C-alpha cells in the first residue's frame, strides 16, 4: 500500500490490548491537523485475545479520520482471523481481513515485522506474508528506505522499552506494552527529515508528562 504525502507521520505498534497506554500515546497525535498521519503497525490484541470490541475501537478511530489513520495487520490479527473470525461482526471481519501488510511512503516502509531485504527493490513481490507478519530476528543495517516495524521487543535490542533505532535504516517500536505500560511513539517530520520520540516522566502530582526528544541510535 502506497501512501499520500503528509508533513508529520506518527507511528505506534504492538498495543496488545492495553487501552490506557494507547490512549495516553494517542494524546500526543493531533489528528485534527490534516497534515498529520498516524500509522499503526499491528498487534492490537494480546495473547489472551481480548473481546473483539477492541478491533472496533481501532476501526472507529480510522473511520473518524479518513485518510489519516493507517492500520496494518499484525500476526495477532492474522491468527485471530484464522481461529475466531466467525465470531466477529461481518463488517469487522471484512475490515480485519482487508488490512494491508505494509504502508510505503517516499521515505519509509511501515510494516509489522519486516520485509525480505535481500530481495532489494523486488521486496514487494518477493515477500511472502510471513515476512511482513512474523519475520525474526530484527534486521539492522542499511536499506534504500527506512523500515519502521514492531513485533520484536526493543528491550531485547537496547535494554529499554522505547523506540529503537539502529543508526541506519531500521526503527523498532514494540515496547512490550503488556508489561511496560508504555506505547512508544515515533514521529517523522518531512520538512526537517528528522525523527523524534517522546520521553515519559511524572509531574509532582503523579500525572504523566511527555517531552519530545531526538531518536538516538541504540545499542544492539
mmCIF file of C-alpha atoms in Angstrom:
data_model
loop_
_atom_site.group_PDB
_atom_site.id
_atom_site.type_symbol
_atom_site.label_atom_id
_atom_site.label_comp_id
_atom_site.label_asym_id
_atom_site.label_seq_id
_atom_site.Cartn_x
_atom_site.Cartn_y
_atom_site.Cartn_z
ATOM 1 C CA UNK A 1 0.000 0.000 0.000
ATOM 2 C CA UNK A 2 1.481 3.337 -1.083
ATOM 3 C CA UNK A 3 0.628 6.453 0.859
ATOM 4 C CA UNK A 4 -0.072 10.102 0.301
ATOM 5 C CA UNK A 5 2.303 12.863 1.347
ATOM 6 C CA UNK A 6 1.921 14.118 4.914
ATOM 7 C CA UNK A 7 4.036 16.669 6.744
ATOM 8 C CA UNK A 8 4.063 14.719 10.010
ATOM 9 C CA UNK A 9 3.822 10.948 10.427
ATOM 10 C CA UNK A 10 3.431 9.253 13.800
ATOM 11 C CA UNK A 11 3.840 5.508 14.237
ATOM 12 C CA UNK A 12 2.984 3.033 17.007
ATOM 13 C CA UNK A 13 2.864 -0.738 17.215
ATOM 14 C CA UNK A 14 2.062 -3.721 19.442
ATOM 15 C CA UNK A 15 -0.621 -2.169 21.634
ATOM 16 C CA UNK A 16 -1.650 -5.658 22.802
ATOM 17 C CA UNK A 17 -5.000 -4.614 24.196
ATOM 18 C CA UNK A 18 -3.559 -2.058 26.612
ATOM 19 C CA UNK A 19 -6.177 0.644 26.328
ATOM 20 C CA UNK A 20 -4.854 3.191 28.845
ATOM 21 C CA UNK A 21 -1.272 3.301 27.452
ATOM 22 C CA UNK A 22 -2.689 3.530 23.930
ATOM 23 C CA UNK A 23 -4.960 6.448 24.803
ATOM 24 C CA UNK A 24 -2.042 8.169 26.521
ATOM 25 C CA UNK A 25 0.142 7.758 23.428
ATOM 26 C CA UNK A 26 -2.725 8.823 21.176
ATOM 27 C CA UNK A 27 -2.968 12.111 23.084
ATOM 28 C CA UNK A 28 0.378 13.063 21.508
ATOM 29 C CA UNK A 29 -1.070 12.890 17.988
ATOM 30 C CA UNK A 30 -3.123 15.853 16.734
ATOM 31 C CA UNK A 31 -5.377 14.218 14.172
ATOM 32 C CA UNK A 32 -7.384 17.438 13.905
ATOM 33 C CA UNK A 33 -4.451 18.686 11.811
ATOM 34 C CA UNK A 34 -4.981 17.442 8.211
ATOM 35 C CA UNK A 35 -1.206 17.330 7.667
ATOM 36 C CA UNK A 36 -0.787 14.685 10.384
ATOM 37 C CA UNK A 37 -0.924 10.939 9.786
ATOM 38 C CA UNK A 38 -0.848 8.023 12.223
ATOM 39 C CA UNK A 39 0.397 4.574 11.187
ATOM 40 C CA UNK A 40 -0.458 1.656 13.478
ATOM 41 C CA UNK A 41 1.816 -1.304 12.780
ATOM 42 C CA UNK A 42 -0.240 -4.230 14.059
ATOM 43 C CA UNK A 43 -0.859 -6.487 17.078
ATOM 44 C CA UNK A 44 -3.777 -4.649 18.646
ATOM 45 C CA UNK A 45 -4.747 -7.625 20.838
ATOM 46 C CA UNK A 46 -2.667 -9.767 23.175
ATOM 47 C CA UNK A 47 -2.107 -13.485 23.569
ATOM 48 C CA UNK A 48 -5.293 -13.933 25.605
ATOM 49 C CA UNK A 49 -7.286 -12.294 22.790
ATOM 50 C CA UNK A 50 -9.408 -9.552 24.300
ATOM 51 C CA UNK A 51 -13.032 -9.115 23.297
ATOM 52 C CA UNK A 52 -13.378 -8.319 19.592
ATOM 53 C CA UNK A 53 -14.771 -4.896 20.544
ATOM 54 C CA UNK A 54 -11.130 -3.782 20.729
ATOM 55 C CA UNK A 55 -10.895 -4.126 16.951
ATOM 56 C CA UNK A 56 -13.952 -1.884 16.682
ATOM 57 C CA UNK A 57 -12.115 0.770 18.725
ATOM 58 C CA UNK A 58 -9.271 0.825 16.202
ATOM 59 C CA UNK A 59 -11.662 0.740 13.247
ATOM 60 C CA UNK A 60 -13.694 3.666 14.609
ATOM 61 C CA UNK A 61 -10.514 5.697 15.040
ATOM 62 C CA UNK A 62 -9.653 5.083 11.393
ATOM 63 C CA UNK A 63 -13.164 5.927 10.205
ATOM 64 C CA UNK A 64 -13.208 9.135 12.253
ATOM 65 C CA UNK A 65 -10.101 10.401 10.418
ATOM 66 C CA UNK A 66 -10.377 9.297 6.761
ATOM 67 C CA UNK A 67 -7.021 9.142 5.034
ATOM 68 C CA UNK A 68 -5.105 9.992 8.215
ATOM 69 C CA UNK A 69 -5.023 6.712 10.152
ATOM 70 C CA UNK A 70 -3.357 3.702 8.529
ATOM 71 C CA UNK A 71 -3.986 0.363 10.246
ATOM 72 C CA UNK A 72 -1.670 -2.512 9.321
ATOM 73 C CA UNK A 73 -2.169 -6.195 10.016
ATOM 74 C CA UNK A 74 -0.009 -7.957 12.600
ATOM 75 C CA UNK A 75 0.478 -11.641 13.313
ATOM 76 C CA UNK A 76 -2.063 -11.497 16.160
ATOM 77 C CA UNK A 77 -4.765 -10.192 13.833
ATOM 78 C CA UNK A 78 -3.912 -12.863 11.297
ATOM 79 C CA UNK A 79 -4.116 -15.598 13.952
ATOM 80 C CA UNK A 80 -7.386 -14.253 15.346
ATOM 81 C CA UNK A 81 -8.972 -14.272 11.912
ATOM 82 C CA UNK A 82 -7.886 -17.857 11.401
ATOM 83 C CA UNK A 83 -9.149 -19.090 14.771
ATOM 84 C CA UNK A 84 -12.078 -16.849 15.678
ATOM 85 C CA UNK A 85 -13.002 -14.821 12.611
ATOM 86 C CA UNK A 86 -16.526 -16.212 12.517
ATOM 87 C CA UNK A 87 -17.207 -14.662 15.934
ATOM 88 C CA UNK A 88 -16.728 -11.151 14.566
ATOM 89 C CA UNK A 89 -19.396 -8.943 13.107
ATOM 90 C CA UNK A 90 -19.265 -9.166 9.296
ATOM 91 C CA UNK A 91 -18.147 -5.528 8.959
ATOM 92 C CA UNK A 92 -15.315 -6.024 11.448
ATOM 93 C CA UNK A 93 -14.292 -9.334 9.878
ATOM 94 C CA UNK A 94 -14.054 -7.765 6.406
ATOM 95 C CA UNK A 95 -12.141 -4.783 7.764
ATOM 96 C CA UNK A 96 -9.675 -7.032 9.588
ATOM 97 C CA UNK A 97 -9.253 -9.352 6.607
ATOM 98 C CA UNK A 98 -8.505 -6.439 4.271
ATOM 99 C CA UNK A 99 -5.912 -4.695 6.446
ATOM 100 C CA UNK A 100 -2.740 -4.046 4.412
ATOM 101 C CA UNK A 101 0.537 -5.751 5.267
ATOM 102 C CA UNK A 102 2.690 -2.664 4.720
ATOM 103 C CA UNK A 103 2.446 1.060 4.076
ATOM 104 C CA UNK A 104 5.011 2.783 1.887
ATOM 105 C CA UNK A 105 5.970 6.431 1.551
ATOM 106 C CA UNK A 106 8.760 8.041 -0.429
ATOM 107 C CA UNK A 107 10.963 7.725 2.654
ATOM 108 C CA UNK A 108 9.694 4.764 4.699
ATOM 109 C CA UNK A 109 8.251 1.271 4.707
ATOM 110 C CA UNK A 110 5.938 0.704 7.668
ATOM 111 C CA UNK A 111 5.288 -2.954 8.455
ATOM 112 C CA UNK A 112 4.519 -5.164 11.429
ATOM 113 C CA UNK A 113 7.619 -7.380 11.422
ATOM 114 C CA UNK A 114 9.808 -6.708 8.391
ATOM 115 C CA UNK A 115 10.455 -7.428 4.733
ATOM 116 C CA UNK A 116 12.788 -9.612 2.690
ATOM 117 C CA UNK A 117 15.615 -7.102 2.423
ATOM 118 C CA UNK A 118 17.794 -9.474 0.409
ATOM 119 C CA UNK A 119 15.265 -9.097 -2.415
ATOM 120 C CA UNK A 120 16.218 -5.428 -2.785
ATOM 121 C CA UNK A 121 13.789 -3.463 -4.946
ATOM 122 C CA UNK A 122 11.790 -6.645 -5.562
ATOM 123 C CA UNK A 123 10.721 -6.967 -1.916
ATOM 124 C CA UNK A 124 7.099 -6.040 -2.734
ATOM 125 C CA UNK A 125 6.648 -9.140 -4.889
ATOM 126 C CA UNK A 126 9.274 -11.416 -3.312
ATOM 127 C CA UNK A 127 7.946 -11.243 0.253
ATOM 128 C CA UNK A 128 5.679 -13.995 1.464
ATOM 129 C CA UNK A 129 3.123 -12.924 4.063
ATOM 130 C CA UNK A 130 5.111 -14.384 6.953
ATOM 131 C CA UNK A 131 7.900 -11.856 6.344
ATOM 132 C CA UNK A 132 5.508 -8.957 6.878
ATOM 133 C CA UNK A 133 3.739 -10.604 9.824
ATOM 134 C CA UNK A 134 6.343 -12.604 11.703
ATOM 135 C CA UNK A 135 9.905 -12.016 10.495
ATOM 136 C CA UNK A 136 12.610 -12.587 13.104
ATOM 137 C CA UNK A 137 15.234 -11.733 14.125
ATOM 138 C CA UNK A 138 15.320 -7.965 13.805
ATOM 139 C CA UNK A 139 17.263 -6.735 10.779
ATOM 140 C CA UNK A 140 19.790 -3.934 11.127
ATOM 141 C CA UNK A 141 21.953 -2.005 8.699
ATOM 142 C CA UNK A 142 21.366 -0.010 5.549
ATOM 143 C CA UNK A 143 18.445 -0.182 3.114
ATOM 144 C CA UNK A 144 17.224 2.280 0.441
ATOM 145 C CA UNK A 145 14.243 3.245 2.622
ATOM 146 C CA UNK A 146 13.809 3.417 6.366
ATOM 147 C CA UNK A 147 11.929 0.413 7.750
ATOM 148 C CA UNK A 148 9.616 1.082 10.689
ATOM 149 C CA UNK A 149 8.389 -2.085 12.387
ATOM 150 C CA UNK A 150 7.153 -3.628 15.611
ATOM 151 C CA UNK A 151 6.965 -7.329 16.542
ATOM 152 C CA UNK A 152 10.447 -7.529 18.092
ATOM 153 C CA UNK A 153 10.577 -6.188 21.648
ATOM 154 C CA UNK A 154 13.006 -3.300 21.879
ATOM 155 C CA UNK A 155 14.095 -4.300 25.386
ATOM 156 C CA UNK A 156 15.966 -7.180 23.800
ATOM 157 C CA UNK A 157 17.676 -4.763 21.412
ATOM 158 C CA UNK A 158 18.709 -1.951 23.735
ATOM 159 C CA UNK A 159 17.627 -2.842 27.273
ATOM 160 C CA UNK A 160 14.795 -0.306 27.290
ATOM 161 C CA UNK A 161 11.125 -0.297 26.282
ATOM 162 C CA UNK A 162 11.441 2.604 23.856
ATOM 163 C CA UNK A 163 11.838 3.347 20.162
ATOM 164 C CA UNK A 164 14.972 1.570 18.967
ATOM 165 C CA UNK A 165 16.988 2.916 16.016
ATOM 166 C CA UNK A 166 19.987 1.026 14.700
ATOM 167 C CA UNK A 167 21.603 4.261 13.498
ATOM 168 C CA UNK A 168 20.969 3.366 9.864
ATOM 169 C CA UNK A 169 17.656 2.298 8.300
ATOM 170 C CA UNK A 170 15.711 0.418 10.986
ATOM 171 C CA UNK A 171 13.319 1.605 13.677
ATOM 172 C CA UNK A 172 11.555 -0.810 16.044
ATOM 173 C CA UNK A 173 8.575 0.209 18.151
ATOM 174 C CA UNK A 174 7.473 -2.801 20.235
ATOM 175 C CA UNK A 175 7.793 -1.585 23.825
ATOM 176 C CA UNK A 176 6.303 -4.764 25.357
ATOM 177 C CA UNK A 177 3.339 -2.640 26.382
ATOM 178 C CA UNK A 178 1.579 -5.504 28.157
ATOM 179 C CA UNK A 179 4.458 -5.415 30.698
ATOM 180 C CA UNK A 180 5.868 -1.884 30.470
ATOM 181 C CA UNK A 181 2.585 0.035 30.310
ATOM 182 C CA UNK A 182 4.027 2.314 27.606
ATOM 183 C CA UNK A 183 3.331 2.528 23.863
ATOM 184 C CA UNK A 184 6.479 4.014 22.249
ATOM 185 C CA UNK A 185 5.732 6.706 19.661
ATOM 186 C CA UNK A 186 7.890 7.585 16.651
ATOM 187 C CA UNK A 187 7.395 10.932 14.892
ATOM 188 C CA UNK A 188 8.739 11.883 11.464
ATOM 189 C CA UNK A 189 8.797 15.498 10.250
ATOM 190 C CA UNK A 190 9.085 15.625 6.464
ATOM 191 C CA UNK A 191 10.141 19.282 6.455
ATOM 192 C CA UNK A 192 13.227 18.640 8.576
ATOM 193 C CA UNK A 193 13.638 14.967 7.580
ATOM 194 C CA UNK A 194 14.097 14.149 11.265
ATOM 195 C CA UNK A 195 12.741 11.532 13.620
ATOM 196 C CA UNK A 196 11.805 12.213 17.209
ATOM 197 C CA UNK A 197 10.196 10.254 20.010
ATOM 198 C CA UNK A 198 8.678 11.047 23.388
ATOM 199 C CA UNK A 199 10.150 10.505 26.816
ATOM 200 C CA UNK A 200 7.751 9.860 29.678
ATOM 201 C CA UNK A 201 8.125 11.250 33.175
ATOM 202 C CA UNK A 202 5.797 12.190 36.021
ATOM 203 C CA UNK A 203 4.796 15.559 37.404
ATOM 204 C CA UNK A 204 4.866 16.282 41.133
ATOM 205 C CA UNK A 205 1.245 15.186 41.431
ATOM 206 C CA UNK A 206 1.971 11.837 39.766
ATOM 207 C CA UNK A 207 0.411 12.640 36.388
ATOM 208 C CA UNK A 208 2.330 11.520 33.279
ATOM 209 C CA UNK A 209 4.317 14.163 31.426
ATOM 210 C CA UNK A 210 5.791 13.746 27.959
ATOM 211 C CA UNK A 211 8.701 15.535 26.310
ATOM 212 C CA UNK A 212 9.753 15.294 22.680
ATOM 213 C CA UNK A 213 13.358 14.281 22.060
ATOM 214 C CA UNK A 214 15.572 13.149 19.165
ATOM 215 C CA UNK A 215 15.757 9.449 18.377
ATOM 216 C CA UNK A 216 19.297 8.398 19.162
ATOM 217 C CA UNK A 217 20.996 5.233 17.940
ATOM 218 C CA UNK A 218 20.641 2.363 20.367
ATOM 219 C CA UNK A 219 22.963 -0.471 21.201
ATOM 220 C CA UNK A 220 22.041 -3.818 19.660
#
